[in-house]
CSV table of C-alpha atoms in Angstrom, one decimal:
chain,number,residue,atom,x,y,z
A,1,SER,CA,-61.4,17.1,-34.1
A,2,ASN,CA,-59.9,16.1,-38.0
A,3,GLY,CA,-61.0,12.8,-37.6
A,4,CYS,CA,-58.1,10.8,-35.7
A,5,ASP,CA,-59.8,11.1,-32.1
A,6,MET,CA,-60.2,7.5,-32.4
A,7,PHE,CA,-56.9,7.0,-32.5
A,8,ARG,CA,-56.0,9.0,-29.4
A,9,ARG,CA,-57.7,7.0,-26.9
A,10,VAL,CA,-54.4,5.5,-25.3
A,11,VAL,CA,-51.0,7.7,-25.1
A,12,ARG,CA,-48.8,5.0,-26.4
A,13,ALA,CA,-45.0,5.5,-25.2
A,14,SER,CA,-43.3,5.9,-28.9
A,15,LYS,CA,-40.3,7.9,-29.8
A,16,PHE,CA,-42.2,9.7,-32.4
A,17,ARG,CA,-45.0,10.8,-30.6
A,18,HIS,CA,-43.5,14.4,-30.7
A,19,VAL,CA,-42.2,14.6,-34.4
A,20,PHE,CA,-42.9,18.1,-35.5
A,21,GLY,CA,-42.7,19.3,-39.0
A,22,GLN,CA,-41.3,22.9,-39.9
A,23,ALA,CA,-41.0,24.2,-43.6
A,24,VAL,CA,-38.0,25.7,-44.2
A,25,LYS,CA,-37.6,29.4,-44.8
A,26,ASN,CA,-38.4,31.3,-47.9
A,27,ASP,CA,-35.0,31.8,-49.3
A,28,GLN,CA,-34.8,28.1,-49.0
A,29,CYS,CA,-37.7,27.4,-51.1
A,30,TYR,CA,-37.3,26.8,-55.4
A,31,ASP,CA,-39.6,29.7,-56.5
A,32,ASP,CA,-41.5,30.7,-59.8
A,33,ILE,CA,-42.1,27.4,-60.9
A,34,ARG,CA,-45.0,26.8,-63.1
A,35,VAL,CA,-46.1,23.4,-61.4
A,36,SER,CA,-48.0,21.2,-64.3
A,37,ARG,CA,-52.0,21.2,-64.1
A,38,VAL,CA,-52.1,17.8,-66.2
A,39,THR,CA,-55.3,16.4,-63.9
A,40,TRP,CA,-53.4,12.9,-62.4
A,41,ASP,CA,-52.8,11.6,-58.9
A,42,SER,CA,-49.2,11.3,-59.2
A,43,SER,CA,-46.7,13.2,-57.1
A,44,PHE,CA,-45.5,15.5,-59.5
A,45,CYS,CA,-42.0,15.7,-57.6
A,46,ALA,CA,-39.1,13.4,-56.8
A,47,VAL,CA,-36.2,13.5,-54.9
A,48,ASN,CA,-32.3,12.0,-53.8
A,49,PRO,CA,-30.0,12.9,-52.1
A,50,LYS,CA,-28.7,15.5,-55.4
A,51,PHE,CA,-31.5,16.5,-57.4
A,52,VAL,CA,-35.3,17.6,-57.1
A,53,ALA,CA,-37.1,16.9,-59.9
A,54,ILE,CA,-40.7,18.4,-60.6
A,55,ILE,CA,-43.2,17.8,-63.8
A,56,ILE,CA,-44.1,21.5,-65.2
A,57,GLU,CA,-46.4,23.0,-67.4
A,58,ALA,CA,-45.0,22.8,-70.7
A,59,SER,CA,-46.8,24.0,-73.8
A,60,GLY,CA,-46.9,21.8,-77.2
A,61,GLY,CA,-45.2,18.7,-74.8
A,62,GLY,CA,-43.9,17.5,-71.5
A,63,ALA,CA,-41.2,18.7,-69.7
A,64,PHE,CA,-39.7,18.5,-65.9
A,65,LEU,CA,-37.3,20.7,-64.1
A,66,VAL,CA,-34.0,19.0,-62.6
A,67,LEU,CA,-32.7,21.1,-59.6
A,68,PRO,CA,-29.1,20.2,-57.7
A,69,LEU,CA,-30.5,20.5,-54.3
A,70,LEU,CA,-28.7,23.7,-53.5
A,71,LYS,CA,-29.9,25.6,-56.1
A,72,THR,CA,-32.6,27.2,-54.3
A,73,GLY,CA,-34.5,30.7,-54.8
A,74,ARG,CA,-36.1,31.9,-58.0
A,75,ILE,CA,-35.7,29.5,-60.7
A,76,ASP,CA,-35.0,31.4,-63.8
A,77,LYS,CA,-37.6,30.8,-66.6
A,78,ALA,CA,-34.8,30.1,-69.1
A,79,TYR,CA,-33.3,27.5,-67.0
A,80,PRO,CA,-33.1,24.4,-69.3
A,81,THR,CA,-35.6,21.5,-68.5
A,82,VAL,CA,-35.6,17.8,-69.6
A,83,CYS,CA,-37.9,18.3,-72.6
A,84,GLY,CA,-37.9,14.8,-74.9
A,85,HIS,CA,-41.6,13.8,-74.3
A,86,THR,CA,-44.1,15.0,-77.3
A,87,GLY,CA,-46.8,14.6,-74.5
A,88,PRO,CA,-47.2,16.2,-70.7
A,89,VAL,CA,-45.5,14.0,-68.2
A,90,LEU,CA,-47.7,11.9,-65.9
A,91,ASP,CA,-44.9,10.6,-63.5
A,92,ILE,CA,-41.1,10.6,-62.3
A,93,ASP,CA,-39.0,8.4,-60.4
A,94,TRP,CA,-35.2,8.5,-59.5
A,95,CYS,CA,-33.4,4.9,-59.9
A,96,PRO,CA,-32.5,3.9,-56.4
A,97,HIS,CA,-28.9,3.0,-57.3
A,98,ASN,CA,-27.7,6.2,-59.9
A,99,ASP,CA,-28.6,9.4,-57.9
A,100,HIS,CA,-28.2,10.8,-61.9
A,101,VAL,CA,-31.0,8.5,-63.4
A,102,ILE,CA,-34.4,9.2,-63.5
A,103,ALA,CA,-37.4,7.5,-65.4
A,104,SER,CA,-40.7,9.5,-67.1
A,105,GLY,CA,-43.7,8.2,-68.5
A,106,SER,CA,-46.2,10.2,-70.4
A,107,GLU,CA,-49.2,10.9,-72.3
A,108,ASP,CA,-47.0,10.4,-75.4
A,109,CYS,CA,-47.1,6.8,-74.4
A,110,THR,CA,-43.8,5.9,-73.9
A,111,VAL,CA,-41.1,6.1,-71.0
A,112,MET,CA,-38.0,7.8,-70.9
A,113,VAL,CA,-34.8,7.2,-69.1
A,114,TRP,CA,-32.7,9.9,-68.8
A,115,GLN,CA,-29.2,10.6,-67.5
A,116,ILE,CA,-28.6,14.0,-65.8
A,117,PRO,CA,-24.9,15.1,-65.8
A,118,GLU,CA,-22.7,15.8,-62.8
A,119,ASN,CA,-24.0,19.0,-61.7
A,120,GLY,CA,-27.9,19.3,-63.2
A,121,LEU,CA,-28.4,20.6,-66.8
A,122,VAL,CA,-26.9,23.3,-68.6
A,123,THR,CA,-28.6,22.7,-71.6
A,124,PRO,CA,-31.8,21.2,-71.9
A,125,LEU,CA,-32.3,17.4,-72.3
A,126,ALA,CA,-34.1,16.3,-75.0
A,127,GLU,CA,-32.0,13.2,-75.6
A,128,PRO,CA,-33.2,10.4,-73.5
A,129,VAL,CA,-30.5,7.4,-72.8
A,130,VAL,CA,-33.4,5.2,-73.8
A,131,VAL,CA,-36.9,5.4,-75.3
A,132,LEU,CA,-39.1,2.5,-73.6
A,133,GLU,CA,-41.9,1.6,-76.3
A,134,GLY,CA,-44.7,-0.9,-75.5
A,135,HIS,CA,-47.8,0.9,-73.9
A,136,SER,CA,-50.7,1.9,-76.0
A,137,LYS,CA,-51.8,4.5,-73.9
A,138,ARG,CA,-50.5,7.3,-71.7
A,139,VAL,CA,-48.3,5.9,-69.3
A,140,GLY,CA,-49.0,7.0,-65.6
A,141,ILE,CA,-46.7,5.3,-63.3
A,142,VAL,CA,-43.0,4.5,-63.5
A,143,THR,CA,-41.5,3.2,-60.5
A,144,TRP,CA,-37.7,1.2,-60.0
A,145,HIS,CA,-37.0,-2.3,-58.9
A,146,PRO,CA,-35.8,-1.6,-55.1
A,147,THR,CA,-33.0,-4.0,-55.3
A,148,ALA,CA,-32.2,-5.5,-58.8
A,149,ARG,CA,-30.1,-3.0,-61.1
A,150,ASN,CA,-31.9,-1.2,-64.1
A,151,VAL,CA,-35.5,-2.8,-63.6
A,152,LEU,CA,-38.3,-0.7,-63.8
A,153,MET,CA,-42.0,-1.1,-63.9
A,154,SER,CA,-44.6,1.1,-66.2
A,155,ALA,CA,-48.0,1.1,-66.0
A,156,GLY,CA,-50.3,2.9,-68.8
A,157,CYS,CA,-53.8,3.8,-69.0
A,158,ASP,CA,-53.9,0.5,-71.4
A,159,ASN,CA,-54.1,-1.5,-68.2
A,160,LEU,CA,-51.2,-3.0,-69.1
A,161,ILE,CA,-48.2,-3.6,-66.5
A,162,ILE,CA,-44.6,-3.5,-67.9
A,163,ILE,CA,-41.4,-4.4,-66.5
A,164,TRP,CA,-38.2,-3.5,-68.5
A,165,ASN,CA,-34.5,-4.2,-68.8
A,166,VAL,CA,-33.5,-1.4,-69.0
A,167,GLY,CA,-29.8,-1.7,-69.9
A,168,THR,CA,-31.1,-3.5,-73.2
A,169,GLY,CA,-34.4,-1.7,-73.4
A,170,GLU,CA,-36.6,-4.8,-73.4
A,171,ALA,CA,-39.9,-5.1,-72.1
A,172,MET,CA,-39.0,-8.6,-70.5
A,173,ILE,CA,-42.7,-8.9,-68.9
A,174,GLN,CA,-46.2,-7.8,-69.9
A,175,LEU,CA,-49.2,-8.4,-67.0
A,176,GLU,CA,-51.9,-8.3,-69.4
A,177,ASP,CA,-55.4,-9.0,-68.7
A,178,MET,CA,-55.3,-8.9,-64.9
A,179,HIS,CA,-56.3,-5.3,-65.1
A,180,PRO,CA,-59.8,-4.7,-66.3
A,181,ASP,CA,-59.3,-0.9,-65.7
A,182,VAL,CA,-57.0,2.0,-64.8
A,183,ILE,CA,-54.4,0.7,-62.3
A,184,PHE,CA,-54.7,3.8,-59.6
A,185,SER,CA,-50.9,2.3,-57.8
A,186,ALA,CA,-48.2,-0.1,-58.7
A,187,CYS,CA,-45.9,-0.6,-55.7
A,188,TRP,CA,-42.9,-3.4,-55.1
A,189,SER,CA,-42.3,-5.3,-52.2
A,190,ARG,CA,-39.4,-4.8,-50.0
A,191,ASN,CA,-37.1,-7.2,-52.1
A,192,GLY,CA,-39.1,-6.7,-54.9
A,193,ALA,CA,-40.2,-10.3,-55.3
A,194,LEU,CA,-44.1,-9.1,-55.6
A,195,ILE,CA,-46.1,-6.2,-56.4
A,196,CYS,CA,-49.2,-5.1,-55.3
A,197,THR,CA,-52.1,-2.5,-57.5
A,198,ALA,CA,-54.9,-0.7,-56.9
A,199,CYS,CA,-57.2,-0.1,-59.6
A,200,LYS,CA,-60.4,1.2,-60.7
A,201,ASP,CA,-62.7,-1.8,-60.3
A,202,LYS,CA,-61.8,-1.6,-56.4
A,203,LYS,CA,-59.4,-4.5,-55.9
A,204,ILE,CA,-56.2,-5.0,-54.7
A,205,ARG,CA,-53.9,-7.7,-56.0
A,206,VAL,CA,-50.7,-9.2,-55.3
A,207,ILE,CA,-48.8,-10.0,-58.2
A,208,ASP,CA,-45.9,-12.6,-58.6
A,209,PRO,CA,-45.1,-10.5,-61.6
A,210,ARG,CA,-42.5,-13.4,-63.1
A,211,LYS,CA,-44.8,-16.0,-62.9
A,212,GLU,CA,-47.1,-13.7,-64.0
A,213,LYS,CA,-49.6,-15.4,-61.7
A,214,ILE,CA,-52.2,-13.2,-59.1
A,215,VAL,CA,-51.3,-14.5,-55.7
A,216,ALA,CA,-53.8,-12.8,-53.4
A,217,GLU,CA,-56.7,-10.0,-54.3
A,218,LYS,CA,-59.2,-7.9,-52.1
A,219,ASP,CA,-62.5,-7.1,-53.9
A,220,LYS,CA,-63.8,-3.5,-52.5
A,221,ALA,CA,-60.9,-3.3,-50.2
A,222,HIS,CA,-62.7,0.3,-50.0
A,223,ASP,CA,-65.9,0.9,-51.2
A,224,GLY,CA,-66.1,4.0,-52.3
A,225,ALA,CA,-65.5,5.2,-56.3
A,226,ARG,CA,-62.2,7.4,-56.0
A,227,PRO,CA,-59.4,6.6,-56.4
A,228,MET,CA,-57.4,3.8,-54.1
A,229,ARG,CA,-53.4,3.6,-53.2
A,230,ALA,CA,-51.5,0.4,-52.0
A,231,ILE,CA,-48.2,-0.1,-50.7
A,232,PHE,CA,-46.1,-2.8,-49.4
A,233,LEU,CA,-44.7,-2.5,-46.0
A,234,ALA,CA,-41.0,-4.2,-44.9
A,235,ASP,CA,-43.0,-6.9,-42.9
A,236,GLY,CA,-44.9,-7.9,-46.4
A,237,ASN,CA,-48.1,-6.5,-45.1
A,238,ILE,CA,-50.1,-3.5,-47.5
A,239,PHE,CA,-51.0,-0.5,-46.4
A,240,THR,CA,-54.3,1.2,-48.4
A,241,THR,CA,-55.6,4.3,-48.6
A,242,GLY,CA,-59.3,4.8,-50.0
A,243,PHE,CA,-62.9,6.2,-49.8
A,244,SER,CA,-65.7,4.7,-48.0
A,245,ARG,CA,-68.9,4.4,-49.5
A,246,MET,CA,-70.2,7.3,-47.7
A,247,SER,CA,-67.2,8.9,-49.3
A,248,GLU,CA,-64.9,9.4,-46.2
A,249,ARG,CA,-61.4,8.7,-46.8
A,250,GLN,CA,-59.9,5.4,-45.1
A,251,LEU,CA,-56.8,3.8,-44.5
A,252,ALA,CA,-56.4,0.3,-43.4
A,253,LEU,CA,-53.9,-2.6,-43.1
A,254,TRP,CA,-53.7,-6.3,-45.0
A,255,ASN,CA,-52.0,-9.2,-45.0
A,256,PRO,CA,-51.8,-10.7,-48.2
A,257,LYS,CA,-51.9,-14.0,-46.6
A,258,SER,CA,-55.5,-13.4,-45.6
A,259,MET,CA,-57.2,-10.8,-47.5
A,260,GLU,CA,-60.9,-11.4,-46.3
A,261,GLU,CA,-60.9,-9.2,-43.5
A,262,PRO,CA,-58.5,-6.6,-43.0
A,263,ILE,CA,-56.2,-6.3,-39.8
A,264,SER,CA,-57.5,-2.6,-39.4
A,265,VAL,CA,-59.5,0.2,-40.8
A,266,HIS,CA,-59.9,3.6,-40.3
A,267,GLU,CA,-62.0,6.4,-41.1
A,268,LEU,CA,-59.9,10.1,-41.2
A,269,ASP,CA,-62.7,12.6,-42.8
A,270,THR,CA,-64.7,13.6,-45.6
A,271,SER,CA,-62.0,15.2,-47.8
A,272,ASN,CA,-61.8,14.4,-51.4
A,273,GLY,CA,-58.3,14.4,-52.5
A,274,VAL,CA,-56.5,11.4,-52.7
A,275,LEU,CA,-54.1,10.1,-50.1
A,276,LEU,CA,-50.7,9.8,-51.1
A,277,PRO,CA,-48.9,7.4,-48.7
A,278,PHE,CA,-44.9,7.7,-48.5
A,279,TYR,CA,-43.4,4.9,-46.2
A,280,ASP,CA,-40.0,4.8,-43.8
A,281,ALA,CA,-39.7,1.0,-44.0
A,282,ASP,CA,-36.7,1.9,-41.2
A,283,THR,CA,-39.1,3.4,-38.2
A,284,ASN,CA,-42.4,2.1,-39.7
A,285,VAL,CA,-44.0,5.3,-40.1
A,286,VAL,CA,-46.6,6.2,-42.6
A,287,TYR,CA,-46.9,9.8,-43.9
A,288,LEU,CA,-50.0,10.5,-45.7
A,289,CYS,CA,-50.4,13.6,-47.8
A,290,GLY,CA,-53.7,14.4,-49.5
A,291,LYS,CA,-53.9,16.1,-53.0
A,292,GLY,CA,-55.1,19.6,-52.2
A,293,ASP,CA,-54.9,19.2,-48.2
A,294,SER,CA,-52.4,21.3,-46.7
A,295,SER,CA,-52.1,19.2,-43.9
A,296,ILE,CA,-49.3,15.8,-43.7
A,297,ARG,CA,-50.3,13.1,-41.3
A,298,TYR,CA,-48.4,10.4,-39.6
A,299,PHE,CA,-48.7,7.1,-38.2
A,300,GLU,CA,-46.8,4.6,-37.1
A,301,ILE,CA,-47.8,0.7,-37.9
A,302,THR,CA,-47.2,-2.0,-35.0
A,303,ASP,CA,-47.9,-5.2,-34.2
A,304,GLU,CA,-49.8,-4.4,-31.3
A,305,ALA,CA,-53.8,-3.3,-32.1
A,306,PRO,CA,-54.9,-0.9,-33.5
A,307,PHE,CA,-51.9,-2.0,-35.2
A,308,VAL,CA,-52.0,1.9,-37.0
A,309,HIS,CA,-51.2,4.5,-34.6
A,310,TYR,CA,-52.1,8.0,-35.1
A,311,LEU,CA,-48.9,10.3,-34.3
A,312,ASN,CA,-49.5,13.8,-35.5
A,313,THR,CA,-50.3,16.2,-38.4
A,314,PHE,CA,-48.4,19.0,-39.9
A,315,SER,CA,-50.5,21.7,-41.0
A,316,SER,CA,-50.0,24.7,-43.2
A,317,LYS,CA,-52.4,27.0,-44.6
A,318,GLU,CA,-51.6,26.3,-48.4
A,319,PRO,CA,-53.0,23.4,-50.4
A,320,GLN,CA,-50.3,20.9,-52.0
A,321,ARG,CA,-50.4,20.0,-55.6
A,322,GLY,CA,-47.9,17.0,-55.3
A,323,MET,CA,-45.1,16.2,-53.0
A,324,GLY,CA,-41.5,14.9,-53.2
A,325,TYR,CA,-39.9,12.4,-50.2
A,326,MET,CA,-36.6,12.4,-49.7
A,327,PRO,CA,-34.9,8.8,-48.9
A,328,LYS,CA,-33.2,8.3,-45.6
A,329,ARG,CA,-29.8,8.9,-47.0
A,330,GLY,CA,-30.3,12.2,-48.1
A,331,LEU,CA,-31.6,13.3,-44.4
A,332,ASP,CA,-29.5,15.3,-42.0
A,333,VAL,CA,-29.0,13.0,-38.9
A,334,ASN,CA,-27.1,15.6,-37.3
A,335,LYS,CA,-30.4,17.2,-36.7
A,336,CYS,CA,-32.6,14.3,-35.7
A,337,GLU,CA,-34.2,14.7,-39.3
A,338,ILE,CA,-36.4,11.6,-39.6
A,339,ALA,CA,-38.4,12.7,-43.1
A,340,ARG,CA,-38.0,15.5,-46.0
A,341,PHE,CA,-40.9,16.4,-48.0
A,342,TYR,CA,-40.8,18.8,-50.7
A,343,LYS,CA,-44.0,20.3,-51.4
A,344,LEU,CA,-45.4,21.7,-54.0
A,345,HIS,CA,-47.8,24.8,-54.7
A,346,GLU,CA,-48.6,26.4,-58.0
A,347,ARG,CA,-45.8,28.5,-58.2
A,348,LYS,CA,-43.1,26.9,-56.1
A,349,CYS,CA,-41.8,23.8,-54.0
A,350,GLU,CA,-41.5,24.2,-50.1
A,351,PRO,CA,-39.2,21.4,-48.1
A,352,ILE,CA,-41.0,20.4,-44.8
A,353,ILE,CA,-38.3,19.2,-42.6
A,354,MET,CA,-39.6,16.7,-39.7
A,355,THR,CA,-37.9,15.9,-36.8
A,356,VAL,CA,-37.8,14.5,-33.5
A,357,PRO,CA,-36.6,17.0,-30.5
A,358,ARG,CA,-33.5,15.5,-29.0
A,359,LYS,CA,-31.1,17.1,-26.4
A,360,SER,CA,-28.0,15.1,-27.1
A,361,ASP,CA,-25.8,16.1,-30.2
A,362,LEU,CA,-24.6,12.4,-30.4
A,363,PHE,CA,-25.7,9.9,-33.0
A,364,GLN,CA,-29.2,9.0,-32.3
A,365,ASP,CA,-29.0,5.2,-33.7
A,366,ASP,CA,-32.6,4.2,-32.4
A,367,LEU,CA,-34.0,7.0,-34.9
A,368,TYR,CA,-31.4,5.8,-37.5
A,369,PRO,CA,-31.4,1.9,-37.6
A,370,ASP,CA,-29.4,0.9,-41.1
A,371,THR,CA,-31.1,2.1,-44.2
A,372,ALA,CA,-31.4,0.6,-47.8
A,373,GLY,CA,-28.3,2.4,-49.6
A,374,PRO,CA,-27.7,3.1,-53.3
A,375,ASP,CA,-26.0,-0.3,-54.3
A,376,CYS,CA,-28.0,-2.7,-55.7
A,377,ALA,CA,-28.1,-6.1,-54.5
A,378,ILE,CA,-28.2,-8.2,-57.9
A,379,GLU,CA,-28.2,-7.6,-61.4
A,380,ALA,CA,-31.6,-7.5,-63.7
A,381,GLU,CA,-30.8,-10.9,-65.5
A,382,ASP,CA,-30.5,-12.3,-62.0
A,383,TRP,CA,-34.0,-10.9,-61.4
A,384,PHE,CA,-35.3,-12.0,-64.3
A,385,ASP,CA,-34.0,-15.5,-63.9
A,386,GLY,CA,-35.7,-16.0,-61.0
A,387,LYS,CA,-33.1,-14.9,-57.9
A,388,ASN,CA,-33.8,-12.3,-54.9
A,389,GLY,CA,-32.0,-10.1,-53.3
A,390,GLU,CA,-32.8,-8.4,-50.2
A,391,PRO,CA,-31.9,-4.5,-49.8
A,392,ILE,CA,-28.0,-3.5,-49.0
A,393,LEU,CA,-28.5,-1.4,-46.1
A,394,ILE,CA,-25.9,0.9,-44.8
A,395,SER,CA,-25.1,3.2,-41.8
A,396,LEU,CA,-25.8,6.6,-41.4
A,397,LYS,CA,-23.5,7.3,-38.6
A,398,ASN,CA,-21.1,9.6,-40.1
A,399,GLY,CA,-23.8,11.1,-42.4
A,400,TYR,CA,-24.2,9.6,-45.9
A,401,VAL,CA,-21.4,10.5,-48.4
A,402,PRO,CA,-22.5,9.5,-52.0
A,403,GLY,CA,-20.2,7.6,-54.3
A,404,LYS,CA,-19.5,8.3,-57.9
A,405,ASN,CA,-22.4,7.0,-60.4
A,406,ARG,CA,-21.6,5.3,-63.0
A,407,ASP,CA,-23.3,5.9,-66.2
A,408,LEU,CA,-26.3,3.9,-67.1
A,409,LYS,CA,-25.0,2.1,-70.6
A,410,VAL,CA,-27.8,0.9,-72.5
A,411,VAL,CA,-27.0,-2.2,-75.1
A,412,LYS,CA,-30.4,-2.2,-77.6
A,413,LYS,CA,-31.5,-5.6,-78.1
A,414,SER,CA,-34.7,-6.3,-80.5
A,415,ASN,CA,-37.6,-6.7,-78.2
A,416,VAL,CA,-37.9,-10.2,-76.3
A,417,LEU,CA,-42.0,-9.7,-77.1
A,418,GLU,CA,-41.3,-9.0,-80.7
A,419,GLY,CA,-39.1,-11.8,-81.1
A,420,LYS,CA,-41.6,-14.1,-78.9
A,421,LEU,CA,-44.2,-13.1,-81.7
A,422,ALA,CA,-41.3,-13.8,-84.6
A,423,LYS,CA,-40.9,-17.4,-83.3
A,424,LYS,CA,-44.7,-18.0,-84.0
A,425,ALA,CA,-44.3,-17.3,-87.4
A,426,GLU,CA,-43.9,-21.5,-88.6
A,427,ASN,CA,-41.7,-22.8,-90.9
A,428,THR,CA,-39.1,-20.3,-90.5
A,429,SER,CA,-35.6,-21.3,-91.9
A,430,PRO,CA,-32.5,-20.1,-89.9
A,431,GLN,CA,-31.5,-17.9,-92.8
A,432,ASN,CA,-34.7,-16.5,-92.8
A,433,GLU,CA,-34.7,-15.8,-89.3
A,434,GLY,CA,-31.7,-14.3,-89.6
A,435,LYS,CA,-32.8,-11.4,-92.2
A,436,LEU,CA,-36.3,-11.1,-90.3
A,437,GLU,CA,-34.2,-10.1,-87.2
A,438,GLU,CA,-32.3,-7.6,-89.5
A,439,LEU,CA,-35.2,-6.1,-90.9
A,440,LEU,CA,-37.1,-6.0,-87.4
A,441,ARG,CA,-33.9,-3.9,-86.6
A,442,GLU,CA,-33.8,-1.6,-89.5
A,443,VAL,CA,-37.6,-1.1,-89.3
A,444,LYS,CA,-36.9,-0.1,-85.5
A,445,SER,CA,-33.6,2.1,-86.4
A,446,LEU,CA,-35.8,4.0,-88.9
A,447,ARG,CA,-38.7,4.4,-86.5
A,448,ASP,CA,-36.3,5.9,-83.8
A,449,LEU,CA,-35.0,8.3,-86.7
A,450,VAL,CA,-38.4,9.5,-87.7
A,451,THR,CA,-39.6,10.6,-84.0
A,452,LEU,CA,-36.1,12.1,-83.6
A,453,GLN,CA,-37.0,14.1,-86.7
A,454,ASP,CA,-40.8,14.7,-85.3
A,455,ARG,CA,-38.9,16.0,-82.2
A,456,ARG,CA,-36.9,18.4,-84.0
A,457,ILE,CA,-39.3,19.6,-86.8
A,458,ALA,CA,-41.6,20.2,-83.7
A,459,LYS,CA,-38.5,22.1,-82.4
A,460,LEU,CA,-37.7,24.3,-85.2
A,461,GLU,CA,-41.6,25.0,-85.7
A,462,ASP,CA,-41.3,26.3,-82.0
A,463,GLN,CA,-38.7,28.3,-82.8
A,464,ILE,CA,-39.8,29.8,-86.2
A,465,SER,CA,-43.1,30.8,-84.8
A,466,LYS,CA,-40.9,32.7,-81.8
A,467,VAL,CA,-39.4,34.9,-84.4
A,468,ALA,CA,-42.2,35.2,-86.7
A,469,ILE,CA,-43.7,37.1,-83.5
């Protein structure tokens, strides 16, 4: 038994009971990739309908690969990387509204946002569109707002969450003093009005970021000491993974309006890898990929007891180092594909396709309700002003046809938070304020220049050392 017997008591009618997973053939994998070995429990891989991005080993800095989906097979050692970070990259996330824009968080304490050229990289990309500076320790989590354009959340090992307006490069919201310890996960709600976090202090928190208030929390959501994860479901409930006091892996379902008791909690097994949950809001299926496991387990969440229903397990021989999860609009609806994972091994990335067996060739509308499309519902400014926007849905009936992505334009403003500090300095006449602004701008541009020169020097030193050999 692999800990799922308790789920099997009743055979339930579900169109997802027979979902089966299949790894693609060898020539459809991405081969000879040195996947990062950094000790951090993120997924190391991000995919969208155009590209797969993978965090890789990089000597003396941090880098990730961005490959067009069709570029399968052996990846040349000299293939260009995204290499602007000065320390290892810990997390990457594609912008949901622009398939050419990706954010990265790094041990160098910065978040960088990159614009990937139309057909992928031809030369190494060392210049981000914008560098977001505000964390004082490494940045382990980056995640884009689901419905507002250019809003990005980052969480660092300084126990700080920052919400950025990427279009202006400003840190708009800083959630300080909410997390006394390392933040294990941070997730937006479906419309991005709330976030939920899992923290090393064993608490799950639901936060209203614009009011900078904790609206619900649960202490000891899972008793064990190993890392937890928390994600929002479409109905506003929260799904968590963690460990029991006896070190068994657990999953649980919570209603943020009454967090005292979970809606349901289940023990899985005694493996010690952190369970990364991937969620399909359209079908309410959660896929659990344990780091270091060689299986993907999936569950359907419904309103009837036991609420979390075990569906099946995809098993393989090789353990996974990380996992990418394709958004719905990137799937092949003609093959009744309902999920696609990009499994990282030590030296390759292997797509795994989850399919519902159907006899008919017609579009299966029960498998594909309208899904979140690439258009954002509101602009960043509207969201920071308090407006919300629900995801804009599209039909997959004729497959998803990508539109033209506009380039990410950043108009740098001096940091709002620095502005707040400046206002605190009393008795500043408008004249002085203007001078202060000017000085701040000058300092900022000098800092940027020094950073760029640093990078250039490091690169040149690197090249010289190679020549010297």
